[in-house]
Amino acid sequence: MDAALSTIRLSIGYPATRSGAPLVLLSDLNLSLPEASLTVLIGSNGIGKSTLLRTLAGTQRQLTGSVLIGADRFETLSVRQRARRLALVYTDRTGGGGLTVSELVALGRQPYTGFLGRLSDDDRRIVGEAISSVGIGHKADAYVARLSDGERQKVMIARALAQQTPIIILDEPTSFLDVASRLEIMRLLGDLARSQAKTILLSTHDIAPALSVADRLWIADPVNRTILQGPRDALIADGAMQLLFPDRNIEFDSRALDFRLSR
Amino acid sequence: MHLLPKPRKVKAADSRHTIVFIALTAMIAVLFPTMLSVGAVDIPLSEVWKALTDGETQRRSWFVIVTQTRFPAACAAAFSGAALAVAGLLLQTAFNNPLAGPSILGVSTGSSLGVAIVMLAIGGAGGFAAHSAVLGGALIGAIAVMILLVALSSLVRSATMLLIVGILIGYLSSSAISLLNFFATQEGVHSYVIWGLGNFYGISVPELPWFCGLTGLLLILSLLFIKPLNALLLGERYAENIGVRAVRVRNGLLLLSGALTAVITAWCGPIGFIGLVVPHIARLATGTSNHAILLPATILAGAVIGLICAVVSVLPASHGIIPVNAITPIIGVPVIIYIILRRRKIFYFN
């Protein structure tokens, strides 16, 4: 299977400053995201999940190694070319409340539109499809400010779809959502990976709903400062989930697909 | 420049925008001739028309008043209002802060400092050379503050912190102005204080094409930023992800709004509140944050507010002219209070 995104001996963290040595969060990563799959990144707080996602998305420089999108090194792509290859969705609520849902989703077309941002009929059709595929077609003309947090996050996902990138990376997309929205968004992402052949990578602490839709896992191992990757069922069967929280009094229940307190 | 999907059926939002544009244009069409007609001497509109077209008015003085004084002042009011309003909108979006504006970021104050240095140095002297020196001082002052802000923006990445830095720069400039005043001659202080009150009568007929041309050019430049401005509504990280070089765009917006403010401040004095308030008026009227609609609406609304201030300033007729800066807060403060009280209900804050 071809990799939509891969890394070669990648180390991430923060470079040396005058006062101290470089802070290496995770090192020697040879990761890959197979095309049209949903990969879930799991790890404890502070291990470097967000830093890894930022490095993969090109918004933070790696310490060493490289990130490849398809066959291209990320650094060689222009901002606009990157925008056509990889779309991002973040945790926090954004501005843009004064736009309608379709205006906000249409921002995803910016990498394709001209200097003034005028939309073609094709752009409008793509925006409309993106909005209906996240299930908020009936709110297309509503102000984003009037939506619930869950609907708002669906709008941001629709914007990422309108961007028509092969890869979508989401950093804890469900953190501030209620349980119904968390489940809906995970289901939606799983469906998009399959029906629209998107390569999706998301980090999350919502273990059970994420595992239920994941094809593959990236598990951050805090002892060796690296990431274990593989198909979901194989990793779970190998007990890789137990590596996540070595010093904590919890264990993974592979039937419930979630952690529980150790007895 | 429609960013709105589904253009086939005309939607309520589209017709609302059309009504707002027609209403604003109509208000300009009424206010501009009113401004030419009223003042210390009331001149009938028919005579105003004659003065502007064939130059034959009942009284020779009317021709002079209309063409030499009121027409330049009306242009100054309309262009100043539009330019300051756009400067405010660009800063509000660039800093993602509804309270940003040219006077808040220290740009107007920087401009004032430049003018203070020049005026106090030449001590109230008049004439063309002195006038040009004042213009130069205002431009250099505003652009210096903007360059400082742009330089700091690469160090201070948070937009809110940069806004605070701007406020601090403003305080430093005012303190420098106070010190200069302390050591200056009485004539110098007097002419500086008069300039600082703000007025639309400082532009002579030969200067008018320069003023209007420069301001118009900067306003047209601002229209080229519509696409990245919309991207910045989502914050810099999302803007980067849809292909906008956020830092470069923000620096461009800072320089453009600095230039707009400097040109207006040089000719008309530091006029407050218009830059802060008009973008909000335009958002509330059009009901959108989409800059494809909002930016043109802000230009028109700014011109309307500028002309209203100018007309109000001549209401005392023979008793003189009210300083512009005494009027803008009366229009501005109620709007700001309304926005603060209703912010949870106003669509674009959430």
XYZ file of N, CA, C and O in Angstrom, chain B residues 82-83 86-87 89-90 215-229 253 256-257 260 291 295-296 299:
116
model
N -13.636 57.384 5.224
C -13.442 56.089 4.572
C -12.081 55.502 4.934
O -11.972 54.322 5.291
N -11.036 56.332 4.878
C -9.678 55.814 5.096
C -9.487 55.344 6.532
O -8.940 54.262 6.775
N -11.412 52.088 7.137
C -10.744 50.919 6.561
C -9.510 50.560 7.389
O -9.265 49.379 7.672
N -8.741 51.582 7.816
C -7.573 51.309 8.668
C -8.016 50.531 9.905
O -7.375 49.551 10.302
N -10.746 48.610 10.257
C -11.178 47.254 9.901
C -9.976 46.335 9.686
O -9.950 45.201 10.172
N -8.983 46.833 8.941
C -7.799 46.002 8.668
C -7.125 45.613 9.984
O -6.710 44.465 10.171
N -5.213 58.815 -1.038
C -6.160 58.065 -0.214
C -6.890 57.023 -1.057
O -7.041 55.863 -0.639
N -7.321 57.436 -2.259
C -8.039 56.513 -3.140
C -7.188 55.314 -3.501
O -7.654 54.166 -3.486
N -5.909 55.565 -3.787
C -4.993 54.484 -4.141
C -4.863 53.485 -2.979
O -4.926 52.261 -3.179
N -4.710 54.017 -1.778
C -4.571 53.139 -0.607
C -5.856 52.339 -0.372
O -5.814 51.166 0.006
N -7.015 52.971 -0.619
C -8.289 52.252 -0.448
C -8.406 51.122 -1.468
O -8.875 50.024 -1.147
N -7.968 51.385 -2.705
C -8.016 50.335 -3.727
C -7.074 49.192 -3.331
O -7.412 48.010 -3.457
N -5.881 49.553 -2.811
C -4.953 48.515 -2.342
C -5.607 47.633 -1.282
O -5.411 46.417 -1.261
N -6.392 48.260 -0.404
C -7.008 47.472 0.671
C -7.954 46.424 0.096
O -8.090 45.332 0.653
N -8.597 46.730 -1.039
C -9.522 45.768 -1.644
C -8.791 44.498 -2.095
O -9.386 43.430 -2.190
N -7.487 44.631 -2.367
C -6.720 43.460 -2.796
C -6.467 42.494 -1.632
O -6.007 41.376 -1.843
N -6.756 42.917 -0.413
C -6.525 42.062 0.747
C -7.774 41.279 1.160
O -7.762 40.614 2.194
N -8.864 41.375 0.380
C -10.122 40.754 0.804
C -9.960 39.259 1.085
O -10.402 38.749 2.111
N -9.271 38.560 0.188
C -9.150 37.105 0.343
C -8.352 36.725 1.605
O -8.859 35.960 2.435
N -7.127 37.246 1.790
C -6.424 36.888 3.033
C -7.109 37.406 4.296
O -7.004 36.769 5.349
N -7.816 38.531 4.217
C -8.544 39.019 5.397
C -9.582 37.996 5.834
O -9.740 37.708 7.024
N -0.891 44.387 6.147
C -2.072 45.083 6.671
C -1.661 46.207 7.617
O -2.251 47.291 7.604
N -0.305 49.092 5.481
C -1.371 49.762 4.736
C -2.226 50.620 5.663
O -2.526 51.787 5.346
N -2.598 50.069 6.816
C -3.427 50.880 7.711
C -2.606 52.037 8.278
O -3.150 53.123 8.529
N -2.649 54.731 5.559
C -3.967 55.391 5.520
C -4.090 56.404 6.664
O -4.502 57.550 6.472
N -15.343 39.918 4.203
C -14.757 41.188 3.762
C -15.129 41.573 2.335
O -15.007 42.738 1.983
N -15.793 45.135 3.522
C -14.804 46.177 3.223
C -15.396 47.307 2.382
O -15.271 48.480 2.759
N -16.089 47.005 1.266
C -16.741 48.104 0.538
C -17.776 48.838 1.392
O -17.874 50.071 1.323
N -15.998 51.280 3.622
C -15.566 52.478 2.899
C -16.726 53.477 2.812
O -16.582 54.657 3.151
